[in-house]
Coordinates of C-alpha atoms in Angstrom, one line a residue:
M1 CA -5.3 -9.5 17.2
K2 CA -4.7 -12.0 14.5
P3 CA -5.8 -13.1 10.6
L4 CA -9.3 -13.8 9.3
H5 CA -11.2 -14.5 6.6
V6 CA -14.5 -14.3 7.5
L7 CA -16.3 -11.2 9.4
K8 CA -19.3 -13.2 10.9
T9 CA -22.6 -11.4 12.6
V10 CA -25.2 -12.3 14.5
P11 CA -28.5 -13.1 13.7
A12 CA -30.7 -9.7 14.8
A13 CA -34.2 -8.4 14.3
L14 CA -34.5 -4.8 12.3
L15 CA -36.7 -2.5 14.4
A16 CA -38.4 -0.3 12.6
G17 CA -36.9 2.7 11.7
V18 CA -32.9 0.6 12.3
A19 CA -31.3 -0.9 9.5
L20 CA -27.9 -3.2 9.8
L21 CA -25.8 -3.0 6.7
A22 CA -23.2 -5.1 5.6
P23 CA -19.8 -4.4 7.1
A24 CA -18.6 -1.3 6.6
H25 CA -15.4 -2.0 4.6
A26 CA -15.3 -5.1 2.1
G27 CA -11.7 -4.8 1.4
A28 CA -10.8 -4.1 5.0
S29 CA -7.2 -5.5 6.2
T30 CA -8.4 -9.1 7.5
S31 CA -4.5 -9.6 8.6
Q32 CA -3.6 -6.7 10.3
V33 CA -1.1 -7.3 13.3
T34 CA -0.6 -5.3 16.4
I35 CA 3.6 -4.5 17.0
M36 CA 4.8 -2.8 20.4
E37 CA 8.2 -1.0 21.2
D38 CA 9.7 -0.4 24.3
D39 CA 13.8 -0.9 24.7
A40 CA 13.6 1.1 27.4
Q41 CA 11.2 -1.5 29.4
T42 CA 12.4 -5.2 27.2
V43 CA 16.2 -4.9 26.1
V44 CA 18.8 -3.3 28.8
V45 CA 16.9 -4.1 32.4
S46 CA 17.0 -7.2 34.3
D47 CA 15.3 -10.4 33.9
A48 CA 12.2 -9.6 36.0
H49 CA 12.2 -5.9 34.9
R50 CA 11.5 -7.6 30.9
A51 CA 8.8 -10.3 32.0
K52 CA 6.2 -8.4 33.8
Y53 CA 6.8 -5.3 30.7
L54 CA 6.4 -8.3 27.7
N55 CA 3.5 -9.7 30.2
E56 CA 2.0 -6.4 29.4
M57 CA 2.0 -6.3 26.2
K58 CA 0.8 -10.0 25.8
S59 CA -2.0 -8.7 28.0
L60 CA -2.6 -5.8 25.9
G61 CA -2.9 -7.9 22.8
A62 CA 0.6 -7.5 21.3
D63 CA 0.8 -9.9 18.1
V64 CA 4.6 -8.5 17.3
V65 CA 7.6 -7.0 19.8
K66 CA 9.7 -5.1 18.0
V67 CA 13.1 -4.4 18.6
R68 CA 15.8 -2.1 17.5
V69 CA 19.4 -4.1 17.8
R70 CA 22.1 -1.4 17.6
W71 CA 25.0 -2.2 15.8
R72 CA 27.4 -0.4 17.9
D73 CA 26.2 -2.5 21.1
I74 CA 27.1 -5.8 20.0
A75 CA 30.2 -4.7 17.7
P76 CA 33.7 -5.5 19.1
K77 CA 35.9 -2.3 20.0
P78 CA 33.0 0.2 18.6
T79 CA 35.4 3.4 19.6
K80 CA 37.8 2.7 17.0
K81 CA 39.1 3.3 13.7
H82 CA 40.2 0.3 12.9
R83 CA 38.2 -2.7 12.9
P84 CA 39.7 -5.4 15.0
H85 CA 42.3 -7.6 14.1
G86 CA 41.3 -10.9 12.0
F87 CA 37.8 -10.1 13.4
N88 CA 34.9 -11.2 11.0
G89 CA 31.7 -9.6 11.3
A90 CA 29.9 -12.4 9.7
N91 CA 30.2 -15.0 12.7
P92 CA 28.5 -14.3 15.5
N93 CA 30.8 -15.9 17.2
D94 CA 33.5 -13.5 17.0
Y95 CA 31.0 -11.0 19.1
P96 CA 31.9 -10.7 22.8
T97 CA 29.6 -13.0 23.8
V98 CA 28.5 -10.4 26.8
N99 CA 27.4 -8.2 24.0
W100 CA 24.7 -10.7 22.3
N101 CA 22.8 -11.4 26.2
Q102 CA 20.2 -8.4 26.6
Y103 CA 19.3 -9.3 22.6
D104 CA 19.4 -12.9 23.0
A105 CA 17.2 -12.5 26.3
V106 CA 14.4 -10.2 25.1
V107 CA 14.3 -12.5 21.9
R108 CA 13.5 -15.8 24.0
A109 CA 10.9 -13.7 26.4
I110 CA 9.0 -12.9 23.5
V111 CA 8.5 -16.4 21.8
A112 CA 7.9 -18.0 25.2
R113 CA 5.0 -16.4 25.5
G114 CA 3.5 -17.0 22.1
M115 CA 4.3 -13.7 20.4
Q116 CA 6.9 -12.9 17.9
P117 CA 10.0 -10.8 17.5
Y118 CA 11.0 -8.1 15.5
L119 CA 13.9 -7.4 15.0
S120 CA 15.4 -4.0 13.7
L121 CA 19.1 -3.7 12.3
A122 CA 20.0 -0.2 13.3
G123 CA 22.5 2.4 13.9
P124 CA 24.9 3.9 15.2
A125 CA 27.5 1.7 13.9
P126 CA 31.0 1.6 15.3
R127 CA 33.5 3.9 14.9
W128 CA 35.6 1.4 12.1
A129 CA 32.7 1.0 10.1
S130 CA 31.3 4.9 9.8
G131 CA 32.7 8.3 8.8
R132 CA 33.5 11.3 11.4
S133 CA 30.8 10.3 13.5
D134 CA 28.4 7.1 14.5
V135 CA 25.6 7.2 11.9
E136 CA 27.9 9.1 8.9
R137 CA 28.0 6.5 5.7
P138 CA 27.8 3.5 7.6
K139 CA 29.7 1.2 5.5
A140 CA 27.6 -1.4 3.7
K141 CA 30.1 -4.0 3.6
E142 CA 30.0 -4.3 7.1
F143 CA 26.7 -3.9 7.6
K144 CA 25.6 -7.0 5.4
R145 CA 28.5 -8.8 7.8
F146 CA 26.4 -7.6 10.7
A147 CA 23.2 -8.7 9.5
K148 CA 24.8 -12.1 8.3
A149 CA 25.8 -12.6 12.1
V150 CA 22.6 -11.6 13.5
G151 CA 20.5 -13.5 10.8
T152 CA 22.7 -16.1 11.2
R153 CA 22.1 -16.1 15.9
Y154 CA 18.6 -15.8 14.8
S155 CA 18.0 -18.6 12.4
G156 CA 16.1 -21.3 14.5
S157 CA 19.4 -23.5 14.5
F158 CA 22.1 -21.8 16.1
K159 CA 22.8 -23.0 19.7
R160 CA 23.9 -21.0 22.9
G161 CA 24.9 -23.4 26.1
G162 CA 22.8 -25.9 24.5
I163 CA 19.9 -23.8 24.2
T164 CA 18.8 -23.2 20.4
L165 CA 18.1 -19.9 19.7
P166 CA 14.4 -18.9 18.5
R167 CA 14.3 -18.1 14.8
V168 CA 13.3 -14.4 13.8
I169 CA 11.4 -13.7 10.6
I170 CA 10.3 -10.5 10.5
W171 CA 13.2 -7.4 9.8
S172 CA 14.1 -4.3 9.4
V173 CA 17.0 -1.8 8.1
W174 CA 17.8 0.8 10.4
N175 CA 16.1 3.9 12.0
E176 CA 14.7 7.0 10.2
A177 CA 17.3 7.5 7.7
N178 CA 15.8 10.5 6.7
L179 CA 16.6 12.1 9.8
V180 CA 20.3 13.4 10.5
S181 CA 20.8 12.0 14.2
W182 CA 20.6 9.0 12.6
L183 CA 22.1 8.8 9.0
A184 CA 24.6 11.4 7.3
P185 CA 24.9 13.5 5.8
Q186 CA 21.2 13.8 4.8
Y187 CA 22.3 16.0 1.6
V188 CA 25.6 17.1 -0.3
G189 CA 25.8 20.3 -2.3
G190 CA 22.3 20.3 -2.7
R191 CA 21.3 17.0 -3.6
L192 CA 20.2 14.0 -1.5
E193 CA 22.5 11.9 -0.2
A194 CA 21.3 10.2 2.8
P195 CA 18.7 7.9 0.1
R196 CA 21.6 6.9 -1.6
I197 CA 23.7 5.9 1.6
Y198 CA 20.4 3.7 2.4
R199 CA 19.6 2.5 -0.8
G200 CA 23.2 0.6 0.3
L201 CA 22.5 -0.6 3.4
V202 CA 18.9 -2.1 2.2
L203 CA 20.7 -4.2 -0.2
A204 CA 23.5 -5.3 1.8
A205 CA 21.3 -6.4 4.6
H206 CA 18.8 -8.3 2.5
S207 CA 22.1 -10.2 1.2
G208 CA 23.1 -10.9 4.5
L209 CA 20.2 -12.0 5.7
A210 CA 19.7 -14.5 3.0
A211 CA 23.0 -15.6 3.5
S212 CA 21.9 -17.0 6.5
G213 CA 18.5 -18.6 6.0
H214 CA 16.4 -15.7 5.9
A215 CA 15.4 -15.5 2.3
G216 CA 11.6 -16.4 2.7
D217 CA 11.0 -13.8 5.7
K218 CA 9.7 -10.5 6.1
F219 CA 11.9 -8.1 5.1
L220 CA 11.2 -4.5 5.4
F221 CA 12.7 -1.2 4.1
G222 CA 11.4 2.1 5.1
E223 CA 10.9 3.4 9.4
L224 CA 11.3 6.8 8.0
L225 CA 9.6 10.1 9.8
P226 CA 6.6 11.6 8.3
F227 CA 7.5 15.2 8.2
A228 CA 9.9 17.6 7.3
R229 CA 8.9 20.8 9.0
P230 CA 9.9 24.6 7.3
G231 CA 13.5 25.3 8.8
Q232 CA 14.3 21.4 8.9
E233 CA 15.0 20.9 5.2
R234 CA 18.9 20.4 5.7
V235 CA 17.9 17.8 8.8
R236 CA 15.4 15.7 7.9
I237 CA 14.0 14.3 4.1
R238 CA 10.6 14.4 3.3
P239 CA 9.6 10.4 2.9
I240 CA 8.5 10.3 0.0
A241 CA 11.1 12.5 -1.7
F242 CA 13.5 10.4 0.2
L243 CA 11.8 7.5 -1.4
R244 CA 11.7 8.5 -4.7
E245 CA 15.5 9.0 -4.4
M246 CA 16.7 5.6 -2.9
A247 CA 14.8 4.4 -6.0
C248 CA 16.2 6.5 -8.3
V249 CA 13.2 8.3 -9.9
D250 CA 13.4 12.1 -10.2
S251 CA 10.0 14.0 -9.1
H252 CA 8.1 13.1 -11.4
Y253 CA 8.9 9.5 -11.6
H254 CA 11.0 9.1 -14.5
P255 CA 13.9 6.8 -13.6
Y256 CA 17.3 8.4 -13.7
S257 CA 20.0 7.7 -16.5
G258 CA 22.8 8.7 -18.5
R259 CA 25.4 11.4 -16.5
T260 CA 22.3 11.5 -14.3
A261 CA 22.0 8.4 -12.9
K262 CA 25.6 8.5 -12.2
Q263 CA 25.5 11.6 -10.4
H264 CA 22.9 10.2 -8.0
G265 CA 25.2 6.5 -7.6
C266 CA 21.9 5.1 -10.2
D267 CA 23.6 3.8 -12.8
K268 CA 24.4 0.5 -11.7
F269 CA 20.8 0.2 -10.0
K270 CA 19.2 -3.0 -8.6
R271 CA 15.4 -3.4 -8.4
L272 CA 15.3 -3.1 -4.4
P273 CA 14.0 -6.1 -2.0
G274 CA 11.7 -5.8 0.4
T275 CA 8.3 -7.3 1.3
G276 CA 6.8 -4.3 3.0
F277 CA 7.6 -0.7 3.3
A278 CA 8.0 0.2 7.6
Y279 CA 6.3 3.5 8.1
H280 CA 6.2 5.8 11.4
P281 CA 2.9 8.1 10.6
Y282 CA 2.9 10.2 13.5
T283 CA 0.6 13.3 13.1
L284 CA 0.6 17.0 13.0
A285 CA -0.6 18.4 15.9
G286 CA -4.1 18.1 15.9
G287 CA -4.7 14.6 15.4
P288 CA -5.5 12.8 12.3
D289 CA -7.4 15.1 10.6
I290 CA -4.5 17.4 10.2
H291 CA -3.0 16.8 6.5
A292 CA 0.8 17.1 6.3
P293 CA 1.0 20.1 4.6
S294 CA 3.4 18.3 1.5
G295 CA 2.4 15.9 -0.8
D296 CA 5.6 14.7 -0.4
E297 CA 5.1 14.0 3.1
A298 CA 1.9 12.0 5.2
S299 CA 0.9 11.3 8.8
I300 CA -1.9 8.1 9.1
G301 CA -3.8 9.8 7.4
D302 CA -2.3 11.0 4.3
L303 CA -1.1 7.1 3.7
G304 CA -2.7 7.2 -0.1
R305 CA 0.0 9.5 -0.7
V306 CA 2.4 6.6 0.4
F307 CA 0.5 4.2 -1.9
N308 CA 0.4 6.1 -4.4
A309 CA 4.6 6.6 -4.2
L310 CA 5.1 3.0 -4.0
D311 CA 2.6 1.7 -7.0
R312 CA 4.1 4.8 -8.9
L313 CA 7.7 3.6 -8.3
S314 CA 6.6 -0.4 -8.8
N315 CA 5.2 0.5 -12.4
E316 CA 8.7 1.4 -13.1
H317 CA 10.3 -2.0 -11.7
R318 CA 11.9 -0.2 -9.0
F319 CA 11.2 -2.9 -6.3
K320 CA 10.9 -6.9 -6.9
V321 CA 7.8 -7.3 -5.2
H322 CA 4.2 -5.6 -6.8
R323 CA 1.6 -3.7 -4.2
L324 CA 3.5 -3.6 -1.0
P325 CA 2.1 -3.9 2.2
V326 CA 2.8 -0.6 4.7
W327 CA 4.0 -1.4 7.6
V328 CA 2.8 0.5 10.4
T329 CA 5.7 -0.1 12.5
E330 CA 5.9 3.2 14.9
F331 CA 3.0 5.2 16.0
G332 CA 1.1 7.2 19.2
F333 CA 0.5 10.4 20.5
Q334 CA 2.6 12.9 21.9
S335 CA 0.0 14.0 25.3
D336 CA -0.1 16.8 27.4
P337 CA 0.6 15.9 30.3
P338 CA 3.8 16.1 30.4
D339 CA 4.0 17.5 27.3
Q340 CA 2.6 20.9 27.6
Y341 CA 3.6 21.3 23.9
A342 CA 1.2 17.9 22.6
A343 CA -2.4 16.8 22.7
P344 CA -4.3 17.4 25.6
L345 CA -4.9 13.4 27.2
K346 CA -8.4 13.8 26.8
R347 CA -8.5 14.3 23.6
I348 CA -6.2 11.6 22.4
P349 CA -8.6 8.4 22.9
G350 CA -10.6 10.1 20.0
Y351 CA -7.1 10.1 18.3
M352 CA -6.2 6.5 18.8
G353 CA -9.4 5.1 17.7
E354 CA -9.5 7.5 14.5
A355 CA -6.3 6.5 13.4
E356 CA -6.6 2.7 14.2
W357 CA -10.0 2.8 12.2
L358 CA -8.2 4.3 9.6
A359 CA -5.4 1.7 9.3
Y360 CA -7.6 -1.0 9.5
R361 CA -9.5 0.3 6.6
N362 CA -6.8 -0.1 3.9
P363 CA -6.2 -3.8 3.1
R364 CA -2.8 -3.2 2.1
V365 CA -2.1 -1.8 5.9
A366 CA -0.1 -5.1 7.6
S367 CA 0.0 -3.7 11.4
Y368 CA -0.9 -0.9 13.7
S369 CA 1.3 -0.1 16.4
Q370 CA 1.8 1.3 19.8
Y371 CA 5.4 2.7 21.3
P372 CA 6.3 3.3 23.3
L373 CA 4.5 1.5 26.6
V374 CA 5.9 4.1 29.2
D375 CA 6.9 7.5 28.7
D376 CA 10.8 9.0 28.5
P377 CA 11.0 10.6 31.6
G378 CA 11.3 14.5 30.8
Q379 CA 8.0 16.8 29.9
S380 CA 9.4 17.4 25.8
G381 CA 12.5 14.8 25.6
G382 CA 12.2 11.8 23.9
F383 CA 8.5 10.0 23.8
Q384 CA 6.0 10.7 26.0
S385 CA 3.4 9.0 23.5
G386 CA 3.3 5.6 25.8
L387 CA -0.1 4.4 27.5
R388 CA 2.0 5.3 31.1
R389 CA 3.2 8.1 32.2
H390 CA 7.6 7.9 32.9
S391 CA 6.1 7.1 37.0
G392 CA 4.5 3.8 36.0
K393 CA 0.9 5.5 36.1
K394 CA -1.7 4.8 33.5
K395 CA -2.8 7.4 31.8
P396 CA -6.7 8.1 32.2
H397 CA -8.7 6.5 29.0
V398 CA -5.7 6.5 27.1
Y399 CA -4.5 2.8 28.5
P400 CA -8.1 1.8 28.4
A401 CA -8.5 3.3 24.6
F402 CA -5.6 1.5 23.5
R403 CA -7.0 -2.2 25.2
L404 CA -10.6 -1.4 23.6
P405 CA -10.7 0.9 21.0
L406 CA -13.8 2.5 19.3
F407 CA -14.5 5.1 16.6
V408 CA -17.9 6.0 15.1
Q409 CA -17.8 8.3 11.6
E410 CA -21.1 10.1 10.4
R411 CA -22.2 8.9 7.3
S412 CA -24.6 11.3 7.2
G413 CA -27.5 12.8 9.7
K414 CA -28.9 9.0 10.1
V415 CA -26.0 7.0 9.7
V416 CA -22.9 5.9 11.4
E417 CA -20.0 3.6 10.8
V418 CA -19.0 2.1 14.2
F419 CA -15.6 0.6 14.9
G420 CA -14.1 -1.1 17.2
G421 CA -12.3 -3.6 19.2
V422 CA -11.0 -6.4 21.9
R423 CA -7.3 -6.5 21.3
T424 CA -7.1 -9.7 23.2
G425 CA -10.4 -10.9 21.7
T426 CA -11.6 -14.2 20.7
P427 CA -12.4 -15.0 17.3
G428 CA -16.7 -14.9 17.0
E429 CA -17.0 -13.5 21.0
L430 CA -20.3 -11.3 21.3
V431 CA -20.3 -7.7 21.8
T432 CA -23.0 -5.5 21.7
I433 CA -23.0 -2.2 20.7
Q434 CA -25.4 0.4 22.5
S435 CA -25.9 4.2 22.4
R436 CA -27.8 6.8 23.8
L437 CA -29.2 9.8 22.9
G438 CA -28.8 13.5 25.2
S439 CA -29.1 12.2 28.1
G440 CA -31.5 8.9 27.8
K441 CA -30.5 5.6 29.0
W442 CA -27.9 3.7 27.1
G443 CA -30.2 0.8 24.8
A444 CA -28.4 -2.1 22.7
L445 CA -28.4 -1.2 18.8
P446 CA -30.9 -3.7 17.2
G447 CA -28.5 -5.8 15.2
G448 CA -26.2 -4.1 16.9
T449 CA -24.4 -7.7 18.8
V450 CA -22.1 -8.8 16.2
A451 CA -18.7 -11.3 16.5
L452 CA -15.4 -10.2 17.0
N453 CA -13.4 -11.4 13.9
S454 CA -10.2 -13.0 15.1
E455 CA -7.9 -9.3 14.8
G456 CA -10.4 -8.7 17.1
Y457 CA -12.3 -6.0 15.6
F458 CA -15.7 -5.2 14.3
D459 CA -17.2 -2.4 12.0
R460 CA -20.6 -2.1 10.8
V461 CA -23.2 0.8 9.6
F462 CA -26.6 1.9 11.2
T463 CA -29.0 3.8 9.8
I464 CA -31.0 5.4 13.3
S465 CA -33.1 7.7 13.9
G466 CA -30.4 11.0 15.2
A467 CA -27.9 8.6 14.7
S468 CA -24.9 11.6 14.5
K469 CA -26.3 13.3 17.6
R470 CA -25.7 9.7 19.7
R471 CA -23.1 8.6 21.9
Y472 CA -21.9 5.2 21.6
R473 CA -20.0 2.7 23.2
F474 CA -19.9 -1.3 23.5
V475 CA -19.9 -4.0 25.9
F476 CA -19.2 -7.4 26.1
P477 CA -18.6 -10.1 29.0
G478 CA -15.1 -8.7 29.9
G479 CA -16.6 -5.0 30.5
K480 CA -17.0 -1.7 28.5
S481 CA -15.4 0.6 25.6
R482 CA -15.2 4.8 26.8
T483 CA -17.8 6.1 25.3
A484 CA -17.4 8.0 21.7
N485 CA -18.6 10.6 20.3
V486 CA -19.5 11.0 16.5
H487 CA -16.4 12.1 14.5
H488 CA -17.9 14.4 12.3

């Protein structure tokens, strides 16, 4: 879905009792992109396998494909305690050529299909650049060199075998640094420690990328989990608390000073670089309507908390860029089946539509994401939030709900907002919104033929008798959407 600056509608006569109002959200996002990620299907696989799933992502309307670049997988002698003698970590040619193969292949394949590659520079780290484990205290100086090497390789001027590799312009740092299995330790003596470590990694990565010609690129920090459930506080940090500590402020957003600043590693604080905050706003059981219990947590229905935190930190001069956007870079709904503790499959299409509506209506949300495309194996380990089962079978109703999002929100008994889209749609393509009451026939809403914006979306408000009791769908030359009840 591509950006647009004007939302068009097709003129239509208004019937008695029916009024078409203005677009539902004049301030809605006009440049929101769709991100898809599934390294298991696109990275360490055969060329044919990779092509199959990237083609599918393209057919589903992905604009951006995210790839996690695992430092340990590229580094030489990753299990050794000492860095290889003479190794220059800033030079991509000093890494084993074979270790780059999978990343070169996926970046080239993404670009060949007209999508943007998005590289997340992530752990685990090689043993020689970390502590007692490959996620414990990764060394910022070595990470800077790694970032420079990756940036050089994907600068748009690096040649391999006579072929110039594509340029990458979207980057992020690490993965879920507020989870101990990705970054350790989370706490030391009751004090938050992971944000301090992560701060160093962000500064290092930005410096390394800038040194390799990427100073003007999209540079995202965060990639945080949304919750720290009761009893898990020692292995996770709530995301907004993590942000505050990373930015060297206390719980009241007052910058640390004096001895306290030194204790928190903030005595030489530098404003944090970044053009956006990457976030994984997964929901609790019950979907987007269930709010996170702590004010320092935020699911997709609580993104206002994240923006409030970012803006308060910006007011304290913690960031180089003001009014940072939020990039939803990993998202999906765990389903039953196969996970018996997850949301029933039949409810997920409604959750998906609502989540995308929540993202769309905020102009500072830069992206919407689906992770993964295919479920991980097993019933509850890993992620079962894909559009396909691990067997490859499409999840009924879920797969088409991603391709054709739809959500209907009650505003009053006679007024509803209808949001939807054709993810592969073209700007100006017409869709017709239909409704029916009870067992009656489907009929087009007068004024309900609208043009997709260049993101592929539409968003309209209707006043109609019995609006909140009706069911809705939309049709277009390529087919029809699922049927949606009104969300009250």
